[in-house]
PDB file of C-alpha atoms in Angstrom:
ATOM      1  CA  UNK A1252      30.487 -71.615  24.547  1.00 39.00           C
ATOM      2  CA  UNK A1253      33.875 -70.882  25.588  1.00 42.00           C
ATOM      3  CA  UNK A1254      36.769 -72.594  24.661  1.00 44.00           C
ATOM      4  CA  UNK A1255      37.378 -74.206  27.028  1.00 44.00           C
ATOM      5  CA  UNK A1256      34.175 -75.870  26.779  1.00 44.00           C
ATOM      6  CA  UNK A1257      34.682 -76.580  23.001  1.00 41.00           C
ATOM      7  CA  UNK A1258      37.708 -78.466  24.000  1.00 40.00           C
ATOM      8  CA  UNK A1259      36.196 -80.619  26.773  1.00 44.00           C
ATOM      9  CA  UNK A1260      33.288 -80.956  24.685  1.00 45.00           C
ATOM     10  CA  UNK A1261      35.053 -82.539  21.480  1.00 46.00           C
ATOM     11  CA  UNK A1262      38.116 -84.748  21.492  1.00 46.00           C
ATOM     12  CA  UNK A1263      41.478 -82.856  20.199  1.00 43.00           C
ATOM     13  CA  UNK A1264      41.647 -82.762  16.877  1.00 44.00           C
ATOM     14  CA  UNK A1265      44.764 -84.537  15.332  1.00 42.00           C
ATOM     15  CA  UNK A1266      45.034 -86.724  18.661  1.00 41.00           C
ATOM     16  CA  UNK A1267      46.957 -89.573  17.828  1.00 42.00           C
ATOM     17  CA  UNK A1268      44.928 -93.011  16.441  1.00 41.00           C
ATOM     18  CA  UNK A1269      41.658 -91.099  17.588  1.00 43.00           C
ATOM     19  CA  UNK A1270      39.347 -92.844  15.804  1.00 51.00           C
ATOM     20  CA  UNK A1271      35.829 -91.947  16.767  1.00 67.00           C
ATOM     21  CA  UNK A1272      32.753 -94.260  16.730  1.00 80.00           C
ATOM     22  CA  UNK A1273      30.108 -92.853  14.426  1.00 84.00           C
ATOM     23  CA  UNK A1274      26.599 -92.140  15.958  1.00 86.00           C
ATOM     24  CA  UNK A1275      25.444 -94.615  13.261  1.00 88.00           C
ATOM     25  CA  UNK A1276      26.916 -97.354  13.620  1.00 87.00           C
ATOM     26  CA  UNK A1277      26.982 -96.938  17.701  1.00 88.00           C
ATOM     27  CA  UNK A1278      23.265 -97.386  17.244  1.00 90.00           C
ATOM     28  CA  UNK A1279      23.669-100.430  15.250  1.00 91.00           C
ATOM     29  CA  UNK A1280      25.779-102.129  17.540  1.00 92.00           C
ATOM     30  CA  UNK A1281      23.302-100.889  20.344  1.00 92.00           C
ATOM     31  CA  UNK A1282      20.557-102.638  17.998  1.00 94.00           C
ATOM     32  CA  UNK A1283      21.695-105.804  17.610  1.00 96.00           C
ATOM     33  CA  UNK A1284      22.890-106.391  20.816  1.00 96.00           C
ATOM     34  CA  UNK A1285      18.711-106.246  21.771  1.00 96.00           C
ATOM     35  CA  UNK A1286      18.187-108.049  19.197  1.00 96.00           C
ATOM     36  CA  UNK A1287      20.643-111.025  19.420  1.00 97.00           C
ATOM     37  CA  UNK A1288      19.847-110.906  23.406  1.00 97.00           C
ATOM     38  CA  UNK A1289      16.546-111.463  23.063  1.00 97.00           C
ATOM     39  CA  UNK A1290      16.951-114.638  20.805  1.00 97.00           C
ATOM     40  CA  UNK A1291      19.429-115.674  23.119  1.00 97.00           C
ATOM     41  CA  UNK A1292      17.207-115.768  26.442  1.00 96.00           C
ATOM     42  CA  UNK A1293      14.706-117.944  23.830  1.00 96.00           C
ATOM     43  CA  UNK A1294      18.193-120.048  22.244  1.00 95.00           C
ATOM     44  CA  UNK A1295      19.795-120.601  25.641  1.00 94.00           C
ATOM     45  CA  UNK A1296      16.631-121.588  27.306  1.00 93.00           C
ATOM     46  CA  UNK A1297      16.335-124.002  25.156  1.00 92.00           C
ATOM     47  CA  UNK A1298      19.654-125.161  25.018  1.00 91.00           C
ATOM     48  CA  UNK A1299      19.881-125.731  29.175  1.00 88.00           C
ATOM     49  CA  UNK A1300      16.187-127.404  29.290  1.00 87.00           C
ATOM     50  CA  UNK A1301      17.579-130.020  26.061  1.00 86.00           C
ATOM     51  CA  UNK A1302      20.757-130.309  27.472  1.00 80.00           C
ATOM     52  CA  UNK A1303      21.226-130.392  31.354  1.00 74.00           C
ATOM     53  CA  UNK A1304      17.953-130.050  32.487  1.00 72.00           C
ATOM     54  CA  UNK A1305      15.554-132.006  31.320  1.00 73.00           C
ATOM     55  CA  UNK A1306      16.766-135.257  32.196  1.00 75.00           C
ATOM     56  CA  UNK A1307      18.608-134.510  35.518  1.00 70.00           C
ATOM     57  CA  UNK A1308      21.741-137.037  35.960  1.00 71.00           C
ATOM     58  CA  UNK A1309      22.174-137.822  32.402  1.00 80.00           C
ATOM     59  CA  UNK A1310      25.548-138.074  31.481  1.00 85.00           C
ATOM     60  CA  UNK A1311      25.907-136.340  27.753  1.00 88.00           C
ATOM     61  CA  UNK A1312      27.646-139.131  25.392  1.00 91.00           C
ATOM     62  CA  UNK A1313      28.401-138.442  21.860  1.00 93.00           C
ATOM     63  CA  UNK A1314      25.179-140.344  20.738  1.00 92.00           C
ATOM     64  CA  UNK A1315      23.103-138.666  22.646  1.00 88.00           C
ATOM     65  CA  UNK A1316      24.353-135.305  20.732  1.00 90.00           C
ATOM     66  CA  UNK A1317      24.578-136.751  17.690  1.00 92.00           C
ATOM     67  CA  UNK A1318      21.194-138.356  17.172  1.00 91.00           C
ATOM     68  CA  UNK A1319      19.988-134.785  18.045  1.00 90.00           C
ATOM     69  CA  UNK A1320      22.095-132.249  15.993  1.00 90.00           C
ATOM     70  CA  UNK A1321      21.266-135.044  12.937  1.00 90.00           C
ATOM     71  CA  UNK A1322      17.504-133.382  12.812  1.00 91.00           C
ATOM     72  CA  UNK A1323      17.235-130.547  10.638  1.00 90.00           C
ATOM     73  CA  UNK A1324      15.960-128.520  13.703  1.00 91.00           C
ATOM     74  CA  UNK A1325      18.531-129.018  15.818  1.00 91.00           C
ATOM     75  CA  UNK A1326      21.404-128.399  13.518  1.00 91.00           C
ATOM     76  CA  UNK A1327      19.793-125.203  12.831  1.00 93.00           C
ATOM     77  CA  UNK A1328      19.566-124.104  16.334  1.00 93.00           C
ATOM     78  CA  UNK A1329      22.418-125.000  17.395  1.00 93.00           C
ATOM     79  CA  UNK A1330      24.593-123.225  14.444  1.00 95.00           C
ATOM     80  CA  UNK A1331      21.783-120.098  14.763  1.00 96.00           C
ATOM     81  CA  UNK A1332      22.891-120.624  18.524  1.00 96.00           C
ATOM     82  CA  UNK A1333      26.581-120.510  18.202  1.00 97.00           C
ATOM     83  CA  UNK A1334      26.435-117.500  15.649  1.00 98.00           C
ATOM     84  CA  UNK A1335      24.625-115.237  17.890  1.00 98.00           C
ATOM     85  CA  UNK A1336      26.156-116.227  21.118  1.00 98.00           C
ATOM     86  CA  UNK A1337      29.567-115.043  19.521  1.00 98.00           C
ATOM     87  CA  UNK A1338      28.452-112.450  17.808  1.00 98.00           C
ATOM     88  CA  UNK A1339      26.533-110.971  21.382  1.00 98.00           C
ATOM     89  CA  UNK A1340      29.301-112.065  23.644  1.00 98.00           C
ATOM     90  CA  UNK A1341      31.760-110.050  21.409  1.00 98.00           C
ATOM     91  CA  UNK A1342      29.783-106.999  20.890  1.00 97.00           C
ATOM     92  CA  UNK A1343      29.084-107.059  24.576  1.00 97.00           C
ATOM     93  CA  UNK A1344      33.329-106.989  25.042  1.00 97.00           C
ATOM     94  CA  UNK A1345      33.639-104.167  22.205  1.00 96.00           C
ATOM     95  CA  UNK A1346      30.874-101.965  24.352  1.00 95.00           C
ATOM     96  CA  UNK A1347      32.565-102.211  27.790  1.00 95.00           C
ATOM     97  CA  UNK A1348      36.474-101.228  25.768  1.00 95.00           C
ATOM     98  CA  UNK A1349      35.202 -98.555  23.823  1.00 94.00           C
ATOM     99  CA  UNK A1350      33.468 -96.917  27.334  1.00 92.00           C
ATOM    100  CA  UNK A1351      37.034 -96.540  28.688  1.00 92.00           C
ATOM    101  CA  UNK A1352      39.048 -93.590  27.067  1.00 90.00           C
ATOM    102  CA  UNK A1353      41.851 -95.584  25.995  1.00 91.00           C
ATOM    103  CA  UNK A1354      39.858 -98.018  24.588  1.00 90.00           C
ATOM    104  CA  UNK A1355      37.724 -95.390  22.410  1.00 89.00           C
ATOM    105  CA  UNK A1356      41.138 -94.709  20.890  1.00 91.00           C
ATOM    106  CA  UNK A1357      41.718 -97.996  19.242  1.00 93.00           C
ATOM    107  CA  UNK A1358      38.085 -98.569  18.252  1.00 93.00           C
ATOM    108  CA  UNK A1359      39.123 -99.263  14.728  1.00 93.00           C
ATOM    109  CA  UNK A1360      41.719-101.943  15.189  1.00 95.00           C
ATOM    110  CA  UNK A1361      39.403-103.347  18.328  1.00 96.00           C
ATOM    111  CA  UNK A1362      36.641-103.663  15.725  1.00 95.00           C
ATOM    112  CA  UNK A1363      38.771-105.726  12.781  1.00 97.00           C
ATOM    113  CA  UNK A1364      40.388-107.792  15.876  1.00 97.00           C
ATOM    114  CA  UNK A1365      36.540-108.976  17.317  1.00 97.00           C
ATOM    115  CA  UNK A1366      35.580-109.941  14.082  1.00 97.00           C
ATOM    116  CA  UNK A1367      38.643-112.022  13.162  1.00 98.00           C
ATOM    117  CA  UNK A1368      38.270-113.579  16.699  1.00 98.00           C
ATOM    118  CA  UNK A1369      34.540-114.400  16.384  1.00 98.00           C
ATOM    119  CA  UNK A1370      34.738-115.696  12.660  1.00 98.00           C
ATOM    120  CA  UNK A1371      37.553-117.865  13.621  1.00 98.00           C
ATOM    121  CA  UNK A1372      35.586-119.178  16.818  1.00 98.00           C
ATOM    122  CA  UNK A1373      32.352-119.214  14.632  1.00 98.00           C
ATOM    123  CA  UNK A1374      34.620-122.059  12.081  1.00 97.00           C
ATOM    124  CA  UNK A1375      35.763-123.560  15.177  1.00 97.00           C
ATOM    125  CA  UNK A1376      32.540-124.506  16.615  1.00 96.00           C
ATOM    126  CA  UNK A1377      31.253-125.204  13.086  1.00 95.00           C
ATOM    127  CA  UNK A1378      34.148-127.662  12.432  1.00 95.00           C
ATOM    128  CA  UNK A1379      32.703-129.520  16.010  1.00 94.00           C
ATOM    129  CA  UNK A1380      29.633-129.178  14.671  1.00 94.00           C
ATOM    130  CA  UNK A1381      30.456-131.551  11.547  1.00 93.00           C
ATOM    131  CA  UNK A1382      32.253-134.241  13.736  1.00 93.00           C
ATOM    132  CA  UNK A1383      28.665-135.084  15.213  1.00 91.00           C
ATOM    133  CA  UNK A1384      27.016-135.201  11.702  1.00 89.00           C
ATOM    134  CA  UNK A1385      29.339-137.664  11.002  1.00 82.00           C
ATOM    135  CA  UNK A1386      31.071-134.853   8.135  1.00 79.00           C
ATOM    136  CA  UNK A1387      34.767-135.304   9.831  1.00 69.00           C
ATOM    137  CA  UNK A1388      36.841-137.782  11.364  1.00 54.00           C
TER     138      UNK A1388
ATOM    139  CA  UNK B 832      24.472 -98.742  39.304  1.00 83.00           C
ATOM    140  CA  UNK B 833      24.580-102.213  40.541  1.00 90.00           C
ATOM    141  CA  UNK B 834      22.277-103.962  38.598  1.00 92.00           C
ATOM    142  CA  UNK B 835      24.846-102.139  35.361  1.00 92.00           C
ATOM    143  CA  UNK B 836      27.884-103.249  37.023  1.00 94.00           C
ATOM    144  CA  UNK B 837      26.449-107.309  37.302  1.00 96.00           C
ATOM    145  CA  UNK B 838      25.792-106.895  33.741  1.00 96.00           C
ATOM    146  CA  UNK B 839      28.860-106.269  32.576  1.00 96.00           C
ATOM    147  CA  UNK B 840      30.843-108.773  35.068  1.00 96.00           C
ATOM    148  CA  UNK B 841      28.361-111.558  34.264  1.00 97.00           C
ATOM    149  CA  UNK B 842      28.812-110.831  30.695  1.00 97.00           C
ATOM    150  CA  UNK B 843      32.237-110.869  30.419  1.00 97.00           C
ATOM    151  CA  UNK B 844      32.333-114.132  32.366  1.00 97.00           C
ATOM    152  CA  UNK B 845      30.189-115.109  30.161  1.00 97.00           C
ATOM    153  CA  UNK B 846      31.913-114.568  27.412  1.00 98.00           C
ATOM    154  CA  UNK B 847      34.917-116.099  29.014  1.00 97.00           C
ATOM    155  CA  UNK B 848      32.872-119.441  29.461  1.00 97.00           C
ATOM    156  CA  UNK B 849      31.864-119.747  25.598  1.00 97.00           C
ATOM    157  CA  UNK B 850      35.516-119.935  24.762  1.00 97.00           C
ATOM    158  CA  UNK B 851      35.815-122.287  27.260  1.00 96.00           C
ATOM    159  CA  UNK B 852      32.909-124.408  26.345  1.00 96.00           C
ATOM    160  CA  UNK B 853      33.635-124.164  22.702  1.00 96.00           C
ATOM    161  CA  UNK B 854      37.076-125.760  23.386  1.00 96.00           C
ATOM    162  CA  UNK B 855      35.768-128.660  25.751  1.00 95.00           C
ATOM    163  CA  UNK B 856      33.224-129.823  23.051  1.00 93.00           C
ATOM    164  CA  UNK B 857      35.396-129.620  20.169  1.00 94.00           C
ATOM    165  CA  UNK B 858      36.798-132.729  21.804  1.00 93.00           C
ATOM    166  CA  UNK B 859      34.371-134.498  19.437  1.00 91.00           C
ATOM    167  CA  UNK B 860      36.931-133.750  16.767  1.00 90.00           C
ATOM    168  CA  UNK B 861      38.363-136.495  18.006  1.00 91.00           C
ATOM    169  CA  UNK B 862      36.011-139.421  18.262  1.00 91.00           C
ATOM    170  CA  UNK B 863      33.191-140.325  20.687  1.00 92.00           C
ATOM    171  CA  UNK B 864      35.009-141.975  23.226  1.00 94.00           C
ATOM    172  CA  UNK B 865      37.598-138.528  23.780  1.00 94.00           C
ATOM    173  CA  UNK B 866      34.007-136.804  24.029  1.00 93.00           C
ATOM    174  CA  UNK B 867      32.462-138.992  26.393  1.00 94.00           C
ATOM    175  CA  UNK B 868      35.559-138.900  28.610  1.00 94.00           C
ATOM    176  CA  UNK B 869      35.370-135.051  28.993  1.00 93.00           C
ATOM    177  CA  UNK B 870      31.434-135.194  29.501  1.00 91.00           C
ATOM    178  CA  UNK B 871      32.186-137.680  32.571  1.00 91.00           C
ATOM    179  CA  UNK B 872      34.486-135.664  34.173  1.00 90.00           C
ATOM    180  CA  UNK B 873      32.282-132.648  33.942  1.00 89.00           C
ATOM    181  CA  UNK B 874      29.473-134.613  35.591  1.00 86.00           C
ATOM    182  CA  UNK B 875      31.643-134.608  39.158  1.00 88.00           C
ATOM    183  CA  UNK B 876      30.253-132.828  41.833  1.00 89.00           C
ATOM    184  CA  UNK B 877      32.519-129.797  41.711  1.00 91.00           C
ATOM    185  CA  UNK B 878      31.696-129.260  37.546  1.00 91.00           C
ATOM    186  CA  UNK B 879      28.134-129.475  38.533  1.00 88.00           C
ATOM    187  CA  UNK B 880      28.428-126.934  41.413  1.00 91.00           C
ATOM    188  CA  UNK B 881      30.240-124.367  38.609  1.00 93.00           C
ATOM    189  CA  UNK B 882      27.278-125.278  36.362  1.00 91.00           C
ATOM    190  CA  UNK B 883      25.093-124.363  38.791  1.00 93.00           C
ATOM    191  CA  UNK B 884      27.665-120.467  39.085  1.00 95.00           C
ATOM    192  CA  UNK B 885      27.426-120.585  35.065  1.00 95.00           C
ATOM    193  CA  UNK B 886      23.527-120.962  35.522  1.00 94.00           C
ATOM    194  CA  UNK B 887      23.368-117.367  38.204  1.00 96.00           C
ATOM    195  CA  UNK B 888      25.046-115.584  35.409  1.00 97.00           C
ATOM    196  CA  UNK B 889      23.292-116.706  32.545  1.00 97.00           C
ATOM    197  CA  UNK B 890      19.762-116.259  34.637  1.00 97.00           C
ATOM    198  CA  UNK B 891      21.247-112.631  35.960  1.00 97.00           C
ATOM    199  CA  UNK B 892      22.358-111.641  32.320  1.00 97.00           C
ATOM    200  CA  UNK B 893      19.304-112.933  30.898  1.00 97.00           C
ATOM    201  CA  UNK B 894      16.684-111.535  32.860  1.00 97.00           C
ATOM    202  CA  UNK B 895      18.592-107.853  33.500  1.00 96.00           C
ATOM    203  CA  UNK B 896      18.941-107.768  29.881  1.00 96.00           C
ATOM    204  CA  UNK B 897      15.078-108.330  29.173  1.00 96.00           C
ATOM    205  CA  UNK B 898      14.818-105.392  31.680  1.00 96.00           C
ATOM    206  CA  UNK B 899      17.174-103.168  29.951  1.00 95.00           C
ATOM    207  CA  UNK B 900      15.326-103.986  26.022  1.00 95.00           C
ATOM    208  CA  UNK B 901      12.110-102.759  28.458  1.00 95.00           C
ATOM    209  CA  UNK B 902      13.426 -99.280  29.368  1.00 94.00           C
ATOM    210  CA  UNK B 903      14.987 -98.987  25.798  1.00 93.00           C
ATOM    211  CA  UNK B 904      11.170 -99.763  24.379  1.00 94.00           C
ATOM    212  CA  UNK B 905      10.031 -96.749  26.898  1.00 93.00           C
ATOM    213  CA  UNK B 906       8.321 -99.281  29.378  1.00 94.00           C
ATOM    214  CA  UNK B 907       9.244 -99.554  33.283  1.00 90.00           C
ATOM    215  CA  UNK B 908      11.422 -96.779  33.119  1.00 90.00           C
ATOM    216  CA  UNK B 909      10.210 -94.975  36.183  1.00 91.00           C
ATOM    217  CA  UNK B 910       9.804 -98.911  37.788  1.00 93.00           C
ATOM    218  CA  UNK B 911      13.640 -99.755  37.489  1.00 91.00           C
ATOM    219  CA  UNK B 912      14.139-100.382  41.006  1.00 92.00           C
ATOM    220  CA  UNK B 913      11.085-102.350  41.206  1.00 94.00           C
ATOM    221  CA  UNK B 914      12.061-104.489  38.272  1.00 95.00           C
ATOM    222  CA  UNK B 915      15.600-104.682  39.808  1.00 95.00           C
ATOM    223  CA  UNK B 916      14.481-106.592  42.747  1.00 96.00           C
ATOM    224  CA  UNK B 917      11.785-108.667  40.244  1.00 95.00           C
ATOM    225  CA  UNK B 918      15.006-110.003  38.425  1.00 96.00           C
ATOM    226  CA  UNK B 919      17.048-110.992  41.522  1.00 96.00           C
ATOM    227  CA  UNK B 920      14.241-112.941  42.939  1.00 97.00           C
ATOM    228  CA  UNK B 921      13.205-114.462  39.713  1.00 97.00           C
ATOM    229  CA  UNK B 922      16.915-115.633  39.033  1.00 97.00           C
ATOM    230  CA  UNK B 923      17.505-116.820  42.701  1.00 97.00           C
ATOM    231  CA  UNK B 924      13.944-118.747  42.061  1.00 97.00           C
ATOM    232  CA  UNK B 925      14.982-120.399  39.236  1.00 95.00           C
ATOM    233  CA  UNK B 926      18.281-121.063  40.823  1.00 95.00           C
ATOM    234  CA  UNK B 927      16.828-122.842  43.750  1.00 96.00           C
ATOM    235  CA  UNK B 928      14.818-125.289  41.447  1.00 93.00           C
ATOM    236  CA  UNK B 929      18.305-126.038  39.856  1.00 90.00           C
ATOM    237  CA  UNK B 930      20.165-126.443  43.135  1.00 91.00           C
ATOM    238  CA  UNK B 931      17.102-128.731  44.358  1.00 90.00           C
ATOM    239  CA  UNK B 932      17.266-131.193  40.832  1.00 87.00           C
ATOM    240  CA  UNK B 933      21.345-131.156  41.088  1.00 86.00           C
ATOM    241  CA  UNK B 934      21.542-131.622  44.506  1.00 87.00           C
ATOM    242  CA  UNK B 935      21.592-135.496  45.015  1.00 85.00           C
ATOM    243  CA  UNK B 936      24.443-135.511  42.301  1.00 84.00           C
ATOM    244  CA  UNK B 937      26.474-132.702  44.496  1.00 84.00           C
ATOM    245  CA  UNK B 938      26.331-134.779  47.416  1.00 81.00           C
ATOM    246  CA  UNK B 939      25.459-138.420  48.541  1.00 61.00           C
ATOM    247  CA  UNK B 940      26.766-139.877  45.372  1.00 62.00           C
ATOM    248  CA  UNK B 941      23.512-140.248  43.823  1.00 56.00           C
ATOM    249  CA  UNK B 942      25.408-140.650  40.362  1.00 54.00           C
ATOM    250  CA  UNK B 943      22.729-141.814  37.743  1.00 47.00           C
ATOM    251  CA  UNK B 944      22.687-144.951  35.487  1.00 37.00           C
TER     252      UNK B 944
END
């Protein structure tokens, strides 16, 4: 290998805020996006059918929503639902940075930022979640 | 290529439309009757017909992502093209039944209840 091909083929060392993605934890970003997208084709079915589909012209009202999210099931699925869809749609938007250059560069601070976004979403819809069971307000 | 590209557009308009849908509903926060008030204005004709948008990408994302945990399992791989065109048609299927049970609420009127 020549040098020049030892500096195409690793980044240059010292480059500023360079922080590299390990090969481990690539992989288990890469696995629980397969994971968490293959509850979700099972969670979001599910959710459309219950929700929209099933009873075509239905307007939604609070009641209707409430009576359901009160059974155990349904307030599982729905939190499970709301977890996962965050956690997926987030990890989808760190992939597609971190596959541009400059966005490789600032994997570390993209990283921290994604999970204080999808924790604080995750409360949000969690704090909605309690108005139905009655919890708040 | 393409089938990579739809992926990532669907799924970052998808990802767009949680936010979104996560802010509408938290309108519960503040009583039934603010809730019901945003779930009748999303059942006009022109929130249904962007339902029935939010349903292509979920269907696309969905069923191109089942074909992508396929090749990662080592199955299909050499069938990708073949399995390309199986998701399209599956998702415009699907779409079709949903355009045919919303379409008396798109037009005519034919408001229920």
């Amino acid at each position: 290998m020549t040098v020049a091909d030892e500096a195409l083929a690793k980044p240059p060392a010292g480059a500023p805020g360079n922080a590299r993605v390990s090969r481990r934890a690539a992989t288990w970003a890469w696995l629980w996006q397969r994971l968490t997208g293959v509850l979700l084709v099972v969670l979001l079915g599910v959710h459309f059918w219950v929700e929209h589909y099933a009873q075509p012209g239905a307007v939604l009202t609070f009641q209707n929503v409430q009576l359901r999210v009160q059974t155990l099931l349904f307030a599982l699925i729905d939190s499970l639902l709301l977890a996962v869809a965050i956690f997926h749609g987030l990890n989808g938007v760190r992939m597609v940075v971190l596959d541009f250059r400059a966005g490789a560069r600032i994997a570390r601070p993209l990283t921290v930022g994604l999970w204080i976004v999808g924790l604080a979403a995750l409360a949000f819809g969690i704090h909605t979640l309690l108005a139905f069971l009655g919890v708040i307000a | 290529m393409w089938a990579w590209l739809f992926h990532r557009i669907s799924g970052l308009a998808l990802v767009f439309y949680l936010f979104l849908h996560l802010m509408v509903l938290s309108s519960a926060t503040a009583g039934p009757a603010a809730f019901d008030r945003a779930m009748e204005e999303l059942h006009s004709p022109l929130f249904l017909a962007l339902d029935l948008l939010l349903l292509l990408a979920v269907l696309y994302h969905g069923l191109n992502g089942i074909r992508v945990v396929l090749f990662d399992l080592g199955l299909g791989v050499r069938r990708q093209a073949a399995l390309f065109w199986m998701v399209m048609v599956l998702t415009a299927l699907v779409l079709l039944a949903a355009v045919a049970v919303t379409w008396p609420f798109l037009f005519g009127g034919g408001r229920a209840g």
